[in-house]
Coordinates of C-alpha atoms in Angstrom, one line a residue:
X427 CA 7.9 89.8 93.3
X428 CA 9.5 89.1 96.6
X429 CA 12.6 87.5 95.5
X430 CA 13.4 91.4 93.3
X431 CA 13.0 93.5 96.9
X432 CA 15.7 90.9 98.1
X433 CA 18.0 91.5 95.1
X434 CA 17.6 95.2 95.0
X435 CA 17.8 94.9 99.1
X436 CA 21.3 93.4 98.0
X437 CA 22.8 95.8 95.5
X438 CA 21.6 98.6 97.7
X439 CA 23.7 96.9 100.8
X440 CA 26.7 96.9 98.1
X441 CA 26.2 100.3 97.5
X442 CA 25.6 102.0 101.2
X443 CA 29.1 101.9 102.2
X444 CA 30.6 103.9 99.5
X445 CA 27.9 106.2 100.1
X446 CA 28.2 106.7 103.6
X447 CA 32.6 106.1 104.0
X448 CA 34.1 109.4 105.7
X449 CA 36.2 111.7 104.0
X450 CA 39.8 111.8 103.4
X451 CA 42.1 114.9 103.8
X452 CA 42.5 115.8 100.3
X453 CA 45.7 117.9 98.7
X454 CA 45.6 121.5 98.3
X455 CA 48.7 123.2 95.7
X456 CA 50.4 119.4 95.3
X457 CA 50.4 118.8 99.2
X458 CA 48.3 115.9 100.8
X459 CA 49.2 115.8 104.6
X460 CA 48.2 112.0 106.4
X461 CA 50.3 113.1 109.4
X462 CA 47.5 112.5 111.4
X463 CA 45.8 109.4 109.6
X464 CA 45.5 106.0 111.4
X465 CA 46.1 103.6 108.8
X466 CA 45.5 100.5 111.2
X467 CA 41.7 102.0 111.7
X468 CA 41.3 104.1 108.6
X469 CA 43.0 100.8 106.1
X470 CA 43.1 103.1 102.7
X471 CA 43.1 106.7 101.4
X472 CA 42.6 108.4 98.3
X473 CA 45.0 110.5 96.9
X474 CA 42.7 113.0 95.8
X475 CA 42.5 116.5 95.9
X476 CA 44.5 119.2 94.0
X477 CA 47.9 117.5 92.0
X478 CA 50.9 119.9 90.0
X479 CA 50.3 119.0 86.3
X480 CA 53.3 120.0 83.9
X481 CA 51.9 119.7 79.7
X482 CA 54.1 118.4 77.4
X483 CA 56.9 115.8 77.0
X484 CA 59.1 117.1 79.6
X485 CA 59.2 116.0 82.6
X486 CA 62.1 118.1 84.2
X487 CA 60.0 121.2 85.7
X488 CA 57.7 118.3 87.4
X489 CA 60.7 117.2 89.4
X490 CA 61.9 120.5 90.2
X491 CA 57.8 121.5 91.6
X492 CA 57.5 124.0 88.9
X493 CA 54.1 122.8 87.6
X494 CA 51.5 125.1 85.3
X495 CA 48.3 124.6 87.3
X496 CA 46.6 122.2 89.7
X497 CA 44.5 119.9 88.9
X498 CA 42.2 117.8 90.9
X499 CA 42.6 113.7 91.4
X500 CA 41.5 111.9 90.4
X501 CA 40.1 113.0 86.9
X502 CA 41.1 113.7 83.1
X503 CA 43.4 117.2 82.6
X504 CA 41.1 117.3 79.8
X505 CA 39.8 121.2 80.6
X506 CA 43.5 121.7 80.4
X507 CA 45.3 120.7 78.0
X508 CA 44.2 118.0 74.4
X509 CA 43.1 114.8 75.9
X510 CA 45.5 113.1 73.5
X511 CA 49.4 114.5 74.3
X512 CA 52.1 114.1 76.9
X513 CA 51.9 114.6 80.8
X514 CA 52.9 115.1 84.5
X515 CA 51.7 114.5 87.5
X516 CA 53.6 116.0 90.9
X517 CA 52.1 114.8 94.2
X518 CA 54.0 115.6 98.0
X519 CA 53.0 113.1 100.3
X520 CA 53.5 113.9 104.0
X521 CA 53.3 110.7 106.1
X522 CA 53.1 109.8 110.0
X523 CA 56.1 109.0 112.2
X524 CA 55.4 105.8 112.5
X525 CA 53.7 104.9 109.6
X526 CA 53.0 101.0 109.0
X527 CA 54.5 99.9 105.7
X528 CA 52.5 101.4 102.9
X529 CA 52.6 100.8 99.3
X530 CA 50.8 102.8 96.3
X531 CA 47.6 100.8 94.9
X532 CA 47.6 102.2 91.3
X533 CA 44.6 102.1 89.1
X534 CA 44.4 100.8 85.5
X535 CA 45.0 104.0 82.9
X536 CA 44.4 103.7 79.0
X537 CA 47.3 104.9 78.7
X538 CA 51.5 104.6 79.3
X539 CA 53.1 105.6 82.1
X540 CA 56.5 105.8 84.7
X541 CA 56.2 106.4 88.5
X542 CA 58.8 108.2 90.3
X543 CA 59.2 108.3 93.8
X544 CA 61.5 110.8 95.3
X545 CA 63.4 111.8 92.1
X546 CA 63.6 107.4 91.4
X547 CA 61.9 105.6 88.5
X548 CA 60.1 102.9 90.8
X549 CA 57.6 101.4 88.0
X550 CA 56.8 101.4 84.2
X551 CA 53.3 100.3 82.6
X552 CA 53.6 100.0 78.7
X553 CA 55.5 102.5 76.9
X554 CA 55.9 106.1 76.5
X555 CA 55.9 107.8 73.1
X556 CA 54.9 111.3 71.4
X557 CA 52.5 109.3 68.9
X558 CA 50.0 106.1 69.1
X559 CA 52.6 104.2 67.1
X560 CA 55.5 105.2 69.3
X561 CA 53.1 104.8 72.0
X562 CA 52.6 101.0 73.9
X563 CA 49.2 101.5 76.6
X564 CA 48.8 98.6 78.9
X565 CA 46.2 98.6 81.3
X566 CA 46.7 97.0 84.8
X567 CA 46.3 98.1 88.7
X568 CA 49.6 96.6 90.5
X569 CA 50.4 97.8 94.0
X570 CA 54.1 99.8 94.3
X571 CA 55.4 99.4 97.8
X572 CA 57.7 102.8 99.4
X573 CA 60.4 103.4 100.9
X574 CA 59.8 103.5 105.1
X575 CA 60.8 105.3 108.1
X576 CA 60.7 108.7 105.5
X577 CA 58.8 111.9 106.1
X578 CA 57.6 112.7 103.1
X579 CA 57.4 111.1 99.0
X580 CA 57.3 112.7 96.0
X581 CA 55.3 111.5 93.2
X582 CA 56.2 111.8 90.0
X583 CA 54.0 110.7 86.5
X584 CA 54.8 110.2 83.4
X585 CA 52.2 109.6 81.3
X586 CA 51.7 109.5 77.8
X587 CA 48.2 109.3 76.0
X588 CA 47.6 108.4 72.8
X589 CA 45.4 106.4 72.0
X590 CA 42.0 107.0 74.1
X591 CA 40.4 110.7 74.0
X592 CA 40.4 111.1 79.1
X593 CA 44.2 112.1 79.3
X594 CA 45.2 112.3 83.2
X595 CA 44.6 109.7 85.8
X596 CA 40.7 109.2 86.0
X597 CA 40.6 106.5 88.9
X598 CA 41.8 107.2 93.0
X599 CA 45.9 105.9 93.4
X600 CA 45.0 104.7 96.8
X601 CA 48.3 104.9 98.9
X602 CA 47.6 102.4 102.6
X603 CA 49.1 99.4 104.2
X604 CA 50.5 96.6 101.1
X605 CA 48.0 93.7 102.9
X606 CA 45.5 96.2 103.4
X607 CA 45.1 97.0 99.5
X608 CA 46.0 93.5 98.3
X609 CA 43.3 92.3 99.9
X610 CA 41.0 94.8 98.7
X611 CA 42.3 93.8 95.5
X612 CA 41.6 90.9 95.8
X613 CA 37.7 91.7 96.8
X614 CA 37.6 93.6 93.8
X615 CA 38.6 91.4 91.5
X616 CA 36.3 88.5 93.2
X617 CA 32.8 90.1 91.9
X618 CA 34.0 90.7 88.5
X619 CA 35.2 86.8 88.7
X620 CA 31.9 85.6 90.2
X621 CA 30.3 87.5 87.1
X622 CA 32.7 86.8 84.4
X623 CA 32.4 82.9 85.5
X624 CA 28.6 83.3 85.7
X625 CA 28.2 84.8 81.9
X626 CA 30.6 82.1 80.8
X627 CA 27.6 79.8 82.1
X628 CA 25.1 80.8 80.7
X629 CA 26.5 81.6 77.7
X630 CA 27.0 77.9 77.1
X631 CA 24.0 76.9 78.4
X632 CA 22.0 79.5 75.9
X633 CA 24.6 78.0 72.8
X634 CA 22.8 74.4 74.1
X635 CA 19.9 75.5 74.5
X636 CA 19.6 76.0 70.6
X637 CA 21.4 73.9 69.0
X638 CA 19.3 71.2 71.3
X639 CA 16.4 72.8 70.2
X640 CA 14.2 73.8 67.3
X641 CA 17.2 76.7 66.7
X642 CA 15.2 79.6 68.7
X643 CA 16.6 82.8 67.4
X644 CA 16.5 85.0 71.0
X645 CA 19.5 82.1 72.6
X646 CA 21.2 82.4 69.9
X647 CA 21.1 85.8 70.2
X648 CA 21.2 85.6 74.0
X649 CA 24.1 83.9 73.8
X650 CA 26.1 86.2 72.0
X651 CA 25.3 88.7 74.1
X652 CA 26.8 87.5 77.2
X653 CA 29.6 86.0 75.1
X654 CA 30.8 89.9 74.3
X655 CA 29.6 91.3 78.0
X656 CA 32.3 87.9 79.3
X657 CA 34.5 89.5 77.9
X658 CA 33.9 92.8 78.9
X659 CA 34.4 91.5 82.3
X660 CA 37.4 89.2 81.6
X661 CA 39.6 92.2 80.2
X662 CA 37.7 95.3 82.0
X663 CA 37.9 93.8 85.5
X664 CA 41.6 93.0 84.7
X665 CA 41.1 88.9 85.2
X666 CA 43.9 88.2 82.6
X667 CA 46.3 89.3 85.1
X668 CA 45.1 86.1 86.6
X669 CA 46.9 83.8 83.6
X670 CA 50.0 85.7 84.5
X671 CA 49.4 88.2 80.9
X672 CA 49.7 91.7 81.0
X673 CA 47.3 93.5 78.0
X674 CA 48.1 95.8 75.5
X675 CA 45.2 98.8 76.0
X676 CA 44.8 100.1 72.2
X677 CA 44.9 96.2 71.0
X678 CA 42.5 94.1 73.4
X679 CA 41.1 95.9 76.2
X680 CA 39.5 99.4 74.0
X681 CA 37.7 97.3 71.5
X682 CA 36.2 94.3 73.3
X683 CA 35.1 97.3 76.2
X684 CA 33.2 99.4 73.7
X685 CA 32.3 97.1 70.8
X686 CA 30.5 95.4 73.5
X687 CA 29.0 99.6 75.2
X688 CA 28.0 99.7 71.1
X689 CA 26.8 96.4 71.0
X690 CA 24.7 97.0 73.9
X691 CA 21.6 98.7 72.8
X692 CA 21.3 96.6 69.1
X693 CA 21.3 93.4 71.3
X694 CA 18.9 93.9 73.8
X695 CA 16.2 95.3 71.8
X696 CA 17.1 92.2 69.6
X697 CA 16.7 90.3 71.9
X698 CA 13.3 91.8 73.4
X699 CA 11.9 92.0 69.6
X700 CA 12.6 88.0 69.6
X701 CA 11.0 87.9 73.9
X702 CA 8.3 90.2 73.2
X703 CA 7.5 90.8 69.6
X704 CA 4.0 92.7 70.6
X705 CA 5.1 94.3 72.5
X706 CA 8.8 95.4 70.5
X707 CA 7.9 97.9 67.9
X708 CA 9.8 96.3 64.6
X709 CA 10.5 100.1 63.9
X710 CA 12.9 100.5 67.7
X711 CA 14.6 96.7 66.8
X712 CA 16.0 98.4 63.7
X713 CA 16.7 102.0 65.0
X714 CA 18.8 99.5 68.0
X715 CA 20.8 97.3 65.2
X716 CA 22.1 100.0 62.6
X717 CA 23.7 102.3 65.2
X718 CA 24.8 99.5 67.2
X719 CA 26.9 98.5 63.9
X720 CA 28.1 101.8 62.4
X721 CA 30.2 102.4 66.0
X722 CA 31.2 98.6 66.5
X723 CA 32.3 99.2 63.0
X724 CA 34.2 102.1 64.3
X725 CA 35.7 100.3 67.7
X726 CA 37.2 97.6 65.2
X727 CA 38.9 100.1 62.2
X728 CA 39.6 103.3 63.9
X729 CA 41.7 104.8 66.0
X730 CA 41.0 104.4 69.4
X731 CA 41.3 108.1 70.0
X732 CA 38.4 108.7 67.7
X733 CA 35.8 105.9 68.6
X734 CA 36.8 106.2 72.6
X735 CA 35.0 109.9 72.6
X736 CA 31.7 108.2 72.1
X737 CA 32.4 107.0 75.3
X738 CA 30.1 109.6 76.9
X739 CA 26.4 109.4 74.9
X740 CA 26.5 105.1 74.9
X741 CA 26.8 105.1 78.3
X742 CA 23.2 107.5 78.6
X743 CA 22.0 105.4 75.7
X744 CA 22.9 102.0 77.8
X745 CA 21.3 103.2 80.4
X746 CA 18.3 104.6 79.2
X747 CA 18.1 101.4 76.3
X748 CA 17.2 98.7 79.6
X749 CA 14.6 102.3 80.7
X750 CA 12.9 101.7 77.8
X751 CA 13.4 98.0 77.9
X752 CA 11.5 98.5 81.0
X753 CA 8.9 100.4 79.8
X754 CA 8.2 97.6 77.1
X755 CA 8.9 94.7 79.9
X756 CA 6.1 96.3 82.7
X757 CA 3.3 96.4 79.7
X758 CA 4.4 92.7 79.2
X759 CA 4.2 92.4 82.8
X760 CA 0.0 93.8 82.9
X761 CA -0.9 91.3 80.1
X762 CA 0.4 88.5 81.7
X763 CA 3.2 87.4 79.7
X764 CA 5.7 84.2 80.6
X765 CA 8.5 85.1 81.7
X766 CA 7.6 88.2 82.2
X767 CA 8.2 89.0 85.6
X768 CA 12.4 87.2 85.2
X769 CA 13.1 89.8 81.9
X770 CA 11.9 92.6 84.9
X771 CA 14.0 91.8 87.6
X772 CA 17.4 91.2 85.2
X773 CA 15.8 95.2 83.9
X774 CA 15.4 96.7 87.3
X775 CA 19.8 95.6 88.7
X776 CA 20.9 96.2 85.1
X777 CA 19.7 99.7 85.5
X778 CA 20.5 99.7 89.1
X779 CA 24.0 98.5 88.3
X780 CA 25.0 101.2 85.8
X781 CA 23.8 104.4 87.7
X782 CA 25.7 103.2 90.7
X783 CA 28.7 102.8 87.4
X784 CA 27.5 106.5 86.1
X785 CA 27.8 108.0 89.1
X786 CA 31.6 106.5 90.2
X787 CA 32.9 107.5 87.3
X788 CA 31.0 110.5 87.0
X789 CA 32.2 110.6 91.0
X790 CA 29.6 112.3 92.3
X791 CA 29.8 109.0 94.7
X792 CA 32.1 106.6 96.0
X793 CA 31.5 102.9 96.1
X794 CA 32.4 99.8 93.2
X795 CA 31.9 99.1 89.3
X796 CA 28.9 96.5 89.7
X797 CA 28.7 97.2 85.8
X798 CA 30.1 93.3 85.5
X799 CA 27.7 91.9 89.1
X800 CA 25.1 94.2 87.2
X801 CA 25.1 91.9 83.5
X802 CA 25.9 88.8 85.1
X803 CA 22.1 89.2 87.0
X804 CA 20.4 90.7 84.2
X805 CA 21.8 87.5 82.4
X806 CA 20.4 85.0 84.8
X807 CA 17.5 86.4 85.1
X808 CA 16.9 86.8 81.1
X809 CA 18.0 82.7 80.3
X810 CA 15.4 81.8 82.9
X811 CA 12.8 83.8 81.3
X812 CA 13.6 81.9 77.9
X813 CA 14.2 78.7 80.3
X814 CA 10.7 79.3 81.7
X815 CA 9.2 80.3 78.3
X816 CA 10.8 76.8 76.6
X817 CA 9.8 74.0 79.5
X818 CA 6.4 75.9 78.6
X819 CA 6.2 75.6 74.5
X820 CA 7.6 71.8 75.3
X821 CA 5.0 70.8 77.8
X822 CA 2.1 72.7 75.7
X823 CA 4.0 70.3 72.3
X824 CA 4.1 67.0 75.5
X825 CA 0.0 67.5 76.2
X826 CA -1.3 68.2 72.4
X827 CA 0.9 65.0 71.7
X828 CA -0.3 63.2 74.4
X829 CA -4.3 64.1 73.2
X830 CA -3.4 63.1 69.4
X831 CA -2.1 60.7 71.0
X832 CA -5.7 59.6 72.6
X833 CA -7.2 60.5 69.6
X834 CA -5.3 58.1 67.7
X835 CA -5.8 55.2 70.2
X836 CA -9.9 56.2 70.0
X837 CA -9.6 56.1 65.9
X838 CA -7.4 53.2 66.0
X839 CA -9.7 51.0 68.2
X840 CA -12.9 51.4 66.2
X841 CA -11.7 50.8 63.2
X842 CA -10.6 47.7 65.2
X843 CA -13.1 46.5 66.2
X844 CA -15.3 47.8 62.7
X845 CA -12.6 45.5 60.7
X846 CA -13.1 42.7 63.6
X847 CA -17.1 43.4 62.4
X848 CA -16.7 43.5 58.7
X849 CA -14.5 40.0 59.2
X850 CA -17.0 38.5 61.1
X851 CA -19.3 38.4 58.6
X852 CA -17.0 38.4 55.8
X853 CA -16.7 35.1 57.6
X854 CA -20.2 33.7 57.8
X855 CA -20.9 34.5 54.2
X856 CA -18.6 32.1 53.7
X857 CA -19.2 29.9 55.9
X858 CA -23.0 29.7 54.0
X859 CA -21.9 29.7 51.1
X860 CA -19.8 26.9 51.4
X861 CA -21.9 25.5 52.9
X862 CA -24.7 26.1 50.5
X863 CA -22.3 24.6 47.5
X864 CA -21.7 21.5 49.7
X865 CA -25.7 20.9 50.2
X866 CA -26.2 22.1 46.4
X867 CA -23.7 19.8 44.9
X868 CA -24.7 16.7 46.9
X869 CA -28.5 17.4 45.2
X870 CA -27.0 18.0 42.0
X871 CA -25.2 15.0 42.2
X872 CA -28.4 12.9 42.7
X873 CA -30.0 13.5 39.5
X874 CA -26.5 13.9 37.5
X875 CA -26.0 10.4 38.7
X876 CA -29.1 8.9 36.8
X877 CA -28.4 11.2 33.8
X878 CA -25.5 9.1 33.5
X879 CA -26.8 6.0 33.7
X880 CA -29.9 6.7 31.1
X881 CA -27.4 7.9 29.1
X882 CA -25.3 4.5 29.1
X883 CA -28.0 2.4 28.9
X884 CA -28.8 4.5 25.7
X885 CA -25.9 3.7 24.3
X886 CA -26.2 -0.2 24.5
X887 CA -29.8 0.3 22.7
X888 CA -30.4 -0.2 18.2
X889 CA -29.7 4.3 17.8
X890 CA -27.8 5.0 14.5
X891 CA -24.3 6.7 14.2
X892 CA -26.3 10.0 14.6
X893 CA -28.2 9.1 17.2
X894 CA -24.7 7.9 18.8
X895 CA -22.9 10.0 18.3
X896 CA -25.6 12.8 20.5
X897 CA -25.5 9.9 23.2
X898 CA -21.3 10.1 23.1
X899 CA -21.8 14.1 23.3
X900 CA -24.3 13.7 26.3
X901 CA -22.4 10.9 28.4
X902 CA -18.9 13.8 28.1
X903 CA -21.4 16.5 29.4
X904 CA -22.7 14.5 31.9
X905 CA -19.5 13.8 33.1
X906 CA -17.5 17.3 32.8
X907 CA -20.6 18.5 34.8
X908 CA -19.7 15.0 37.6
X909 CA -16.0 16.3 37.5
X910 CA -17.5 20.2 38.6
X911 CA -19.7 19.3 40.3
X912 CA -16.4 17.1 42.8
X913 CA -14.4 20.0 42.6
X914 CA -16.8 22.4 44.1
X915 CA -17.6 19.9 46.9
X916 CA -14.3 18.9 47.6
X917 CA -13.6 23.2 47.9
X918 CA -16.5 23.8 49.7
X919 CA -15.9 20.1 52.4
X920 CA -12.4 22.0 52.9
X921 CA -14.3 25.4 53.9
X922 CA -16.5 23.8 55.9
X923 CA -14.5 21.5 58.1
X924 CA -16.1 18.3 56.4
X925 CA -13.6 16.7 54.1
X926 CA -12.7 13.6 56.1
X927 CA -10.1 11.5 55.1
X928 CA -10.2 7.7 56.1
X929 CA -7.0 5.5 56.1
X930 CA -7.8 1.6 54.9
X931 CA -5.7 -1.0 53.0
X932 CA -6.1 -0.7 49.3
X933 CA -4.8 -3.1 46.5
X934 CA -2.3 -0.8 44.5
X935 CA -2.8 -3.0 41.0
X936 CA -6.6 -2.9 41.7
X937 CA -7.1 0.3 42.2
X938 CA -5.6 0.9 39.0
X939 CA -7.3 -1.3 36.9
X940 CA -10.2 -0.2 38.4
X941 CA -9.6 3.2 37.5
X942 CA -7.5 2.0 34.1
X943 CA -10.9 0.9 32.9
X944 CA -12.9 3.7 33.1
X945 CA -10.7 5.7 31.5
X946 CA -10.1 3.5 28.7
X947 CA -13.4 3.8 27.2
X948 CA -14.0 7.7 27.4
X949 CA -10.4 7.8 25.8
X950 CA -11.2 5.7 22.9
X951 CA -14.7 8.6 22.8
X952 CA -12.1 11.3 22.0
X953 CA -10.0 8.9 19.4
X954 CA -6.8 8.4 22.2
X955 CA -5.9 6.0 23.3
X956 CA -4.7 4.4 27.0
X957 CA -2.4 2.0 28.5
X958 CA -1.3 1.2 31.9
X959 CA 2.1 0.5 33.0
X960 CA 2.9 -0.1 36.6
X961 CA 6.2 0.4 37.8
X962 CA 7.2 -2.6 39.7
X963 CA 9.0 -1.7 42.9
X964 CA 5.4 0.1 43.9
X965 CA 3.9 -1.5 46.4
X966 CA 0.5 -4.6 46.0
X967 CA -0.9 -2.0 48.8
X968 CA -1.1 0.7 50.9
X969 CA -2.6 2.4 53.8
X970 CA -4.4 5.4 52.2
X971 CA -8.5 7.2 51.7
X972 CA -9.6 5.0 48.3
X973 CA -12.4 7.2 47.4
X974 CA -9.3 10.7 47.1
X975 CA -7.1 8.6 45.6
X976 CA -9.6 8.0 43.1
X977 CA -10.1 11.3 43.0
X978 CA -7.3 12.5 42.8
X979 CA -5.5 10.0 39.9
X980 CA -9.1 10.8 37.7
X981 CA -8.2 14.3 37.8
X982 CA -4.5 13.6 36.6
X983 CA -5.9 11.3 33.8
X984 CA -8.8 14.1 33.0
X985 CA -6.0 16.9 32.4
X986 CA -3.6 14.4 30.4
X987 CA -7.1 13.4 28.3
X988 CA -8.1 17.1 27.9
X989 CA -4.8 18.2 26.6
X990 CA -4.1 18.4 23.1
X991 CA -2.3 14.9 21.3

């Protein structure tokens, strides 16, 4: 809250000089007496008071001081004539004898105008006309030097107004040394220029947050709002003069300025609806949408003379909207919503700037236009609230992700330990199985050898043909079982690591002859022939494991022997 109070103190410091400004001489019946004014101390004075006015396009009576009435300036002529039309304003300025070179600072006028000094046309802005088709209004503040060495000067403004509901000069024409007025103009431009830079930067940052994040609609709405305010600041503060361009009021300034004015309630309540959905009623946001949509359409598709007439009601509405926003944000602060303090600071600064401008335009106080600065401060504070919410959301998401990662890592570690334990159990079971098969294969092979031997002995006894057939079948079964057990024993030996090869010198011809003697009888029993043919290029001896080679060759021969034919 101390930051909010500091900002308000700065704003008050800006406003107080305008509120405490010493009273300047006023014009009476079309004459303002400045003969006692010390321009070296006063700097510049407002040419305020009673100016002579002549209604209509004929300005000749203004030059002869045959005026219709006297009109207090600055202010519109709507109390005397219709706002839409032509008129001329006349003023005689009595100057001190030792006055320095003076100039007129003419404010932006929503019309086309021409200035005559002592009956001579010295400056023209836009093109005068009798209707909105022939008139070309141009909005620009200018400095016009005055002739020197004269006791008085006569000023006549010819004004044609067909694009704004208010006719005349609504801001004070100032008289003073040219260098003082130029310095004041630069100072007046500095605040809007800084505000425009801040608004443009915030617009780009909001678009970057929208495009690079989760497409949060609040950032898009906020970027649209700041872009419109930046465009209004560019036109209202006449920053286009810095790039050497004039601006037609009817084609650029009035539509942009009033569209921004009209769109503010809708975008403001829509933004609050996005940021504070629980505190901002939905009907309030929709009312703002509808009203802004209708009036923006009017600003775009109806003549300026029509939609500018809604300026004062919308100025009041645009003051009410932040006040309602203050209540909603205050409610959010009471509920400890994240970023509510920043929203409160922005709303307070905007309300203060709007109150200043309303009182300034109503000529209740003499200050400077602070709405651009107020909007810039408003957007900075609101963007800070949005960014804070985004960072908090991302931080919360990061913390949740870290918790999920830790849980996942714990689950993976537990599953890994469980799988490792299961794998160890499976490997132990496999080893036990292999050891069991290896042992059992050896134990079974011992009686099997006896079975085979007895079968061979039985085959050598006197048997009839039927008995010999049974004996051959019994021997073949025993051989098949022996081969099966040998394969099991070999597999078990490989799994348990007991299979060892012992290379030693082996004569290949003797090994093959021994194998052929074993196989030849079995082939004859199956009704097959067997013939051994050795390639002469084979070596007679080699280093090998004799048992393994016999087993391999036996398996190959059994495969061929068990095949068809």
